[in-house]
Amino acid sequence: MALLVTCDSGGDRIPESLREPLAHAGWRNTFAGVDAVISSPASRLSLPLVDRDAHFASRIIAEHAGCELIANPFRADLVDVGRSVHHRNLFAPAIRKLPAKIRKSILSEIRTPYRDAVRRRVSGMLLEFPYVVHLSIRTFAARSASGQWQRGDVGLLYDPGRADELDWCLDLSDELYFAMPDLRVRRNHPGRGTNDSLTKAMRKHFYDVHYLGVEVVLNRAWAARPVRRRREVLRVLANAIREVTPEATPQAA
């Protein structure tokens, strides 16, 4: 199966080489309080520092879809590896206040290796298969910044101008409707697939080949619940992904 799952935001580590420079620069390591934040009901409404639920979901999806997973092991509050280097939300406010030398080190230690690893894996898969479906897994806050409830359980973010991505997302929406009618699947919500992201960057890099990049974003209203039902929903989602991504025949050498 020419399918790759990635997770940008589920890591909980700090690179060893950055610990001392960050401490000397006055960056406060808030990780000690993350567990309490994650376990509280309010964490289902907003995004935590460490999106462990995205990491959990990506593991379950990759396992049951039978594909490879590349996950960023480092904390997303150091740098959002899915953003371009000029995006205003590349760094969290606390990191933006640090010296430029430290910010450059964060990029070279975290962002660059992760994106290079994804790019190399997609390149390798395209040498073997005629197409690759790349799914980037994230969660989104149950409430918007204005306090409104976010509608939908699963969002599929894609470029509507790319017919292959549109068709794949339509097929997955139909498959999920028949498999789990109560699951609310929305396309290009709560964001747009053409917004700044890792999949957008990969589309630009692999513009002349059959690369499909889709962000699968999960509403934290249910994604953060430590119950069996969450695992069951993720299994259904993974099985549907497998059904609409037929086995690709390896290309002749």
mmCIF file of C-alpha atoms in Angstrom:
data_model
loop_
_atom_site.group_PDB
_atom_site.id
_atom_site.type_symbol
_atom_site.label_atom_id
_atom_site.label_comp_id
_atom_site.label_asym_id
_atom_site.label_seq_id
_atom_site.Cartn_x
_atom_site.Cartn_y
_atom_site.Cartn_z
ATOM 1 C CA MET A 1 0.000 0.000 0.000
ATOM 2 C CA ALA A 2 1.466 3.390 -1.042
ATOM 3 C CA LEU A 3 0.334 5.099 2.152
ATOM 4 C CA LEU A 4 2.348 7.146 4.652
ATOM 5 C CA VAL A 5 1.100 8.571 7.968
ATOM 6 C CA THR A 6 2.915 11.426 9.714
ATOM 7 C CA CYS A 7 2.342 13.293 12.969
ATOM 8 C CA ASP A 8 3.857 16.754 13.430
ATOM 9 C CA SER A 9 2.698 17.647 16.915
ATOM 10 C CA GLY A 10 2.625 14.627 19.231
ATOM 11 C CA GLY A 11 6.197 14.539 20.536
ATOM 12 C CA ASP A 12 7.128 15.232 24.164
ATOM 13 C CA ARG A 13 10.928 15.420 24.036
ATOM 14 C CA ILE A 14 13.467 18.264 24.054
ATOM 15 C CA PRO A 15 16.713 17.672 22.129
ATOM 16 C CA GLU A 16 19.582 17.104 24.542
ATOM 17 C CA SER A 17 21.713 19.652 22.692
ATOM 18 C CA LEU A 18 19.087 22.359 23.284
ATOM 19 C CA ARG A 19 18.375 21.832 26.972
ATOM 20 C CA GLU A 20 21.232 23.938 28.310
ATOM 21 C CA PRO A 21 20.944 26.795 25.770
ATOM 22 C CA LEU A 22 17.196 27.028 26.395
ATOM 23 C CA ALA A 23 17.704 27.110 30.159
ATOM 24 C CA HIS A 24 20.398 29.784 29.931
ATOM 25 C CA ALA A 25 18.166 31.880 27.671
ATOM 26 C CA GLY A 26 15.443 31.856 30.316
ATOM 27 C CA TRP A 27 12.965 29.559 28.560
ATOM 28 C CA ARG A 28 10.727 28.008 31.193
ATOM 29 C CA ASN A 29 10.151 24.291 30.740
ATOM 30 C CA THR A 30 6.426 23.929 31.388
ATOM 31 C CA PHE A 31 6.409 20.216 30.662
ATOM 32 C CA ALA A 32 6.108 19.353 34.348
ATOM 33 C CA GLY A 33 2.555 20.650 34.309
ATOM 34 C CA VAL A 34 1.503 19.185 30.980
ATOM 35 C CA ASP A 35 0.120 15.930 32.374
ATOM 36 C CA ALA A 36 -2.269 17.834 34.631
ATOM 37 C CA VAL A 37 -3.401 19.981 31.731
ATOM 38 C CA ILE A 38 -3.929 17.013 29.434
ATOM 39 C CA SER A 39 -5.942 15.054 32.000
ATOM 40 C CA SER A 40 -8.340 17.902 32.746
ATOM 41 C CA PRO A 41 -11.734 18.217 30.991
ATOM 42 C CA ALA A 42 -10.735 21.625 29.653
ATOM 43 C CA SER A 43 -8.001 19.982 27.546
ATOM 44 C CA ARG A 44 -10.710 18.658 25.261
ATOM 45 C CA LEU A 45 -11.676 22.207 24.366
ATOM 46 C CA SER A 46 -8.236 23.590 23.521
ATOM 47 C CA LEU A 47 -4.900 22.292 22.290
ATOM 48 C CA PRO A 48 -2.302 21.363 24.934
ATOM 49 C CA LEU A 49 1.440 21.957 24.736
ATOM 50 C CA VAL A 50 1.964 18.321 23.797
ATOM 51 C CA ASP A 51 -0.686 16.821 21.528
ATOM 52 C CA ARG A 52 -0.411 13.240 22.739
ATOM 53 C CA ASP A 53 -3.827 12.456 21.342
ATOM 54 C CA ALA A 54 -2.614 13.188 17.803
ATOM 55 C CA HIS A 55 0.318 10.844 18.413
ATOM 56 C CA PHE A 56 -1.993 8.144 19.780
ATOM 57 C CA ALA A 57 -4.360 8.521 16.821
ATOM 58 C CA SER A 58 -1.539 8.398 14.278
ATOM 59 C CA ARG A 59 -0.193 5.167 15.810
ATOM 60 C CA ILE A 60 -3.588 3.476 15.761
ATOM 61 C CA ILE A 61 -4.331 4.619 12.206
ATOM 62 C CA ALA A 62 -0.934 3.496 10.888
ATOM 63 C CA GLU A 63 -1.174 0.170 12.693
ATOM 64 C CA HIS A 64 -4.634 -0.733 11.418
ATOM 65 C CA ALA A 65 -4.126 0.737 7.949
ATOM 66 C CA GLY A 66 -0.941 -1.317 7.668
ATOM 67 C CA CYS A 67 1.412 1.523 6.756
ATOM 68 C CA GLU A 68 4.502 3.348 7.966
ATOM 69 C CA LEU A 69 4.419 6.162 10.531
ATOM 70 C CA ILE A 70 6.863 9.059 10.801
ATOM 71 C CA ALA A 71 6.267 11.040 13.995
ATOM 72 C CA ASN A 72 8.062 14.126 15.238
ATOM 73 C CA PRO A 73 9.419 13.113 18.675
ATOM 74 C CA PHE A 74 9.944 16.699 19.854
ATOM 75 C CA ARG A 75 7.592 19.172 21.470
ATOM 76 C CA ALA A 76 5.484 21.354 19.207
ATOM 77 C CA ASP A 77 5.820 24.349 21.534
ATOM 78 C CA LEU A 78 9.477 24.541 20.479
ATOM 79 C CA VAL A 79 8.638 24.752 16.774
ATOM 80 C CA ASP A 80 5.686 23.788 14.584
ATOM 81 C CA VAL A 81 7.421 21.553 12.050
ATOM 82 C CA GLY A 82 4.453 21.792 9.704
ATOM 83 C CA ARG A 83 4.882 25.541 9.176
ATOM 84 C CA SER A 84 7.074 27.291 6.631
ATOM 85 C CA VAL A 85 10.054 29.210 8.037
ATOM 86 C CA HIS A 86 8.343 32.582 7.510
ATOM 87 C CA HIS A 87 4.983 31.656 9.063
ATOM 88 C CA ARG A 88 3.965 33.815 12.037
ATOM 89 C CA ASN A 89 3.087 30.717 14.093
ATOM 90 C CA LEU A 90 6.294 28.808 13.391
ATOM 91 C CA PHE A 91 7.439 29.521 16.952
ATOM 92 C CA ALA A 92 5.392 29.920 20.109
ATOM 93 C CA PRO A 93 5.517 33.442 21.644
ATOM 94 C CA ALA A 94 7.978 32.332 24.355
ATOM 95 C CA ILE A 95 10.373 30.952 21.727
ATOM 96 C CA ARG A 96 10.108 34.046 19.518
ATOM 97 C CA LYS A 97 11.583 36.079 22.392
ATOM 98 C CA LEU A 98 14.746 33.970 22.473
ATOM 99 C CA PRO A 99 17.959 34.910 20.629
ATOM 100 C CA ALA A 100 18.116 34.207 16.888
ATOM 101 C CA LYS A 101 20.978 31.738 17.421
ATOM 102 C CA ILE A 102 18.770 29.506 19.570
ATOM 103 C CA ARG A 103 15.861 29.722 17.151
ATOM 104 C CA LYS A 104 18.169 28.655 14.301
ATOM 105 C CA SER A 105 19.393 25.734 16.401
ATOM 106 C CA ILE A 106 15.793 24.663 17.025
ATOM 107 C CA LEU A 107 15.145 24.657 13.279
ATOM 108 C CA SER A 108 18.284 22.655 12.507
ATOM 109 C CA GLU A 109 17.741 20.152 15.340
ATOM 110 C CA ILE A 110 13.996 19.581 14.970
ATOM 111 C CA ARG A 111 12.270 21.012 11.916
ATOM 112 C CA THR A 112 14.823 20.302 9.197
ATOM 113 C CA PRO A 113 15.510 16.629 10.104
ATOM 114 C CA TYR A 114 11.800 15.824 10.390
ATOM 115 C CA ARG A 115 10.802 17.403 7.093
ATOM 116 C CA ASP A 116 13.825 15.856 5.361
ATOM 117 C CA ALA A 117 12.837 12.422 6.690
ATOM 118 C CA VAL A 118 9.298 12.787 5.323
ATOM 119 C CA ARG A 119 10.570 14.057 1.976
ATOM 120 C CA ARG A 120 13.065 11.186 1.639
ATOM 121 C CA ARG A 121 10.443 8.589 2.489
ATOM 122 C CA VAL A 122 7.936 9.956 -0.010
ATOM 123 C CA SER A 123 10.690 10.055 -2.662
ATOM 124 C CA GLY A 124 11.589 6.451 -1.934
ATOM 125 C CA MET A 125 7.970 5.329 -2.123
ATOM 126 C CA LEU A 126 7.469 7.126 -5.433
ATOM 127 C CA LEU A 127 10.435 5.237 -6.850
ATOM 128 C CA GLU A 128 8.649 2.013 -5.976
ATOM 129 C CA PHE A 129 4.980 2.881 -6.486
ATOM 130 C CA PRO A 130 3.132 5.014 -9.067
ATOM 131 C CA TYR A 131 1.445 7.137 -6.387
ATOM 132 C CA VAL A 132 1.668 7.952 -2.663
ATOM 133 C CA VAL A 133 -1.085 9.002 -0.254
ATOM 134 C CA HIS A 134 0.393 11.019 2.616
ATOM 135 C CA LEU A 135 -1.840 11.618 5.649
ATOM 136 C CA SER A 136 -0.769 14.186 8.258
ATOM 137 C CA ILE A 137 -2.589 13.625 11.578
ATOM 138 C CA ARG A 138 -3.454 16.440 13.980
ATOM 139 C CA THR A 139 -6.209 17.376 16.414
ATOM 140 C CA PHE A 140 -8.111 20.662 16.598
ATOM 141 C CA ALA A 141 -9.686 22.495 19.530
ATOM 142 C CA ALA A 142 -13.331 21.757 20.246
ATOM 143 C CA ARG A 143 -13.904 25.502 20.673
ATOM 144 C CA SER A 144 -12.675 28.167 18.295
ATOM 145 C CA ALA A 145 -10.678 31.187 19.458
ATOM 146 C CA SER A 146 -13.956 33.124 19.646
ATOM 147 C CA GLY A 147 -15.503 30.470 21.908
ATOM 148 C CA GLN A 148 -17.772 28.885 19.296
ATOM 149 C CA TRP A 149 -18.107 25.114 19.159
ATOM 150 C CA GLN A 150 -16.299 23.568 16.182
ATOM 151 C CA ARG A 151 -18.644 21.483 14.094
ATOM 152 C CA GLY A 152 -17.511 18.101 12.874
ATOM 153 C CA ASP A 153 -15.557 15.176 14.316
ATOM 154 C CA VAL A 154 -13.077 14.575 11.506
ATOM 155 C CA GLY A 155 -11.788 17.139 9.038
ATOM 156 C CA LEU A 156 -10.163 16.236 5.711
ATOM 157 C CA LEU A 157 -8.006 19.112 4.499
ATOM 158 C CA TYR A 158 -6.906 18.918 0.859
ATOM 159 C CA ASP A 159 -6.328 21.032 -2.231
ATOM 160 C CA PRO A 160 -9.658 21.097 -4.143
ATOM 161 C CA GLY A 161 -7.748 22.004 -7.288
ATOM 162 C CA ARG A 162 -6.086 18.586 -7.286
ATOM 163 C CA ALA A 163 -8.566 16.056 -8.657
ATOM 164 C CA ASP A 164 -6.850 13.034 -7.082
ATOM 165 C CA GLU A 165 -7.020 14.515 -3.589
ATOM 166 C CA LEU A 166 -10.642 15.557 -4.065
ATOM 167 C CA ASP A 167 -11.673 12.101 -5.284
ATOM 168 C CA TRP A 168 -9.798 10.343 -2.473
ATOM 169 C CA CYS A 169 -11.457 12.509 0.187
ATOM 170 C CA LEU A 170 -14.903 12.017 -1.346
ATOM 171 C CA ASP A 171 -14.358 8.249 -1.365
ATOM 172 C CA LEU A 172 -13.221 8.293 2.267
ATOM 173 C CA SER A 173 -16.213 10.422 3.305
ATOM 174 C CA ASP A 174 -18.579 7.950 1.641
ATOM 175 C CA GLU A 175 -16.815 4.953 3.191
ATOM 176 C CA LEU A 176 -17.008 6.477 6.667
ATOM 177 C CA TYR A 177 -20.675 7.376 6.221
ATOM 178 C CA PHE A 178 -21.577 3.746 5.597
ATOM 179 C CA ALA A 179 -19.197 2.414 8.262
ATOM 180 C CA MET A 180 -20.104 4.900 11.018
ATOM 181 C CA PRO A 181 -23.002 7.238 10.100
ATOM 182 C CA ASP A 182 -22.806 9.140 13.410
ATOM 183 C CA LEU A 183 -19.244 10.283 12.715
ATOM 184 C CA ARG A 184 -19.405 13.818 11.321
ATOM 185 C CA VAL A 185 -16.835 14.119 8.550
ATOM 186 C CA ARG A 186 -16.266 17.526 6.981
ATOM 187 C CA ARG A 187 -14.058 18.476 4.067
ATOM 188 C CA ASN A 188 -11.726 21.476 4.367
ATOM 189 C CA HIS A 189 -12.930 22.247 7.886
ATOM 190 C CA PRO A 190 -11.948 23.682 10.337
ATOM 191 C CA GLY A 191 -9.188 24.892 8.016
ATOM 192 C CA ARG A 192 -8.290 24.664 4.348
ATOM 193 C CA GLY A 193 -5.955 22.190 2.764
ATOM 194 C CA THR A 194 -4.290 25.011 0.849
ATOM 195 C CA ASN A 195 -3.168 26.742 4.063
ATOM 196 C CA ASP A 196 0.467 26.588 5.154
ATOM 197 C CA SER A 197 1.275 22.998 6.147
ATOM 198 C CA LEU A 198 3.636 20.102 5.581
ATOM 199 C CA THR A 199 1.333 18.593 2.956
ATOM 200 C CA LYS A 200 1.258 21.873 1.036
ATOM 201 C CA ALA A 201 5.064 21.967 1.049
ATOM 202 C CA MET A 202 5.217 18.358 -0.170
ATOM 203 C CA ARG A 203 2.744 19.087 -2.965
ATOM 204 C CA LYS A 204 5.043 21.852 -4.166
ATOM 205 C CA HIS A 205 8.072 19.557 -4.011
ATOM 206 C CA PHE A 206 6.348 16.608 -5.725
ATOM 207 C CA TYR A 207 4.272 18.696 -8.126
ATOM 208 C CA ASP A 208 4.998 16.554 -11.204
ATOM 209 C CA VAL A 209 4.170 13.125 -9.720
ATOM 210 C CA HIS A 210 1.144 11.393 -8.194
ATOM 211 C CA TYR A 211 1.464 12.662 -4.640
ATOM 212 C CA LEU A 212 -1.710 13.082 -2.556
ATOM 213 C CA GLY A 213 -1.320 15.111 0.634
ATOM 214 C CA VAL A 214 -4.260 15.200 3.062
ATOM 215 C CA GLU A 215 -4.413 16.497 6.624
ATOM 216 C CA VAL A 216 -6.683 14.371 8.824
ATOM 217 C CA VAL A 217 -7.667 16.531 11.794
ATOM 218 C CA LEU A 218 -9.625 15.157 14.746
ATOM 219 C CA ASN A 219 -11.897 17.114 17.079
ATOM 220 C CA ARG A 220 -10.521 17.004 20.608
ATOM 221 C CA ALA A 221 -14.065 16.853 21.993
ATOM 222 C CA TRP A 222 -13.766 13.084 21.497
ATOM 223 C CA ALA A 223 -10.131 12.531 20.516
ATOM 224 C CA ALA A 224 -8.951 13.326 24.066
ATOM 225 C CA ARG A 225 -11.327 10.928 25.823
ATOM 226 C CA PRO A 226 -9.505 7.972 27.410
ATOM 227 C CA VAL A 227 -12.240 5.491 26.555
ATOM 228 C CA ARG A 228 -12.556 2.386 24.419
ATOM 229 C CA ARG A 229 -14.930 4.163 22.052
ATOM 230 C CA ARG A 230 -12.135 6.442 20.849
ATOM 231 C CA ARG A 231 -9.982 3.469 19.859
ATOM 232 C CA GLU A 232 -12.920 1.863 18.052
ATOM 233 C CA VAL A 233 -13.570 5.033 16.030
ATOM 234 C CA LEU A 234 -9.907 5.248 15.060
ATOM 235 C CA ARG A 235 -9.963 1.629 13.919
ATOM 236 C CA VAL A 236 -12.994 2.341 11.743
ATOM 237 C CA LEU A 237 -11.212 5.383 10.319
ATOM 238 C CA ALA A 238 -8.080 3.335 9.595
ATOM 239 C CA ASN A 239 -10.064 0.546 7.937
ATOM 240 C CA ALA A 240 -11.863 3.089 5.756
ATOM 241 C CA ILE A 241 -8.534 4.629 4.749
ATOM 242 C CA ARG A 242 -7.256 1.199 3.787
ATOM 243 C CA GLU A 243 -10.385 0.492 1.745
ATOM 244 C CA VAL A 244 -10.092 3.663 -0.351
ATOM 245 C CA THR A 245 -6.330 3.308 -0.836
ATOM 246 C CA PRO A 246 -6.034 0.193 -2.996
ATOM 247 C CA GLU A 247 -2.817 -1.764 -3.099
ATOM 248 C CA ALA A 248 -0.491 -0.057 -5.531
ATOM 249 C CA THR A 249 1.427 -2.276 -7.924
ATOM 250 C CA PRO A 250 5.188 -1.701 -7.608
ATOM 251 C CA GLN A 251 6.702 -0.031 -10.627
ATOM 252 C CA ALA A 252 8.968 -2.051 -12.874
ATOM 253 C CA ALA A 253 12.651 -1.582 -12.178
#
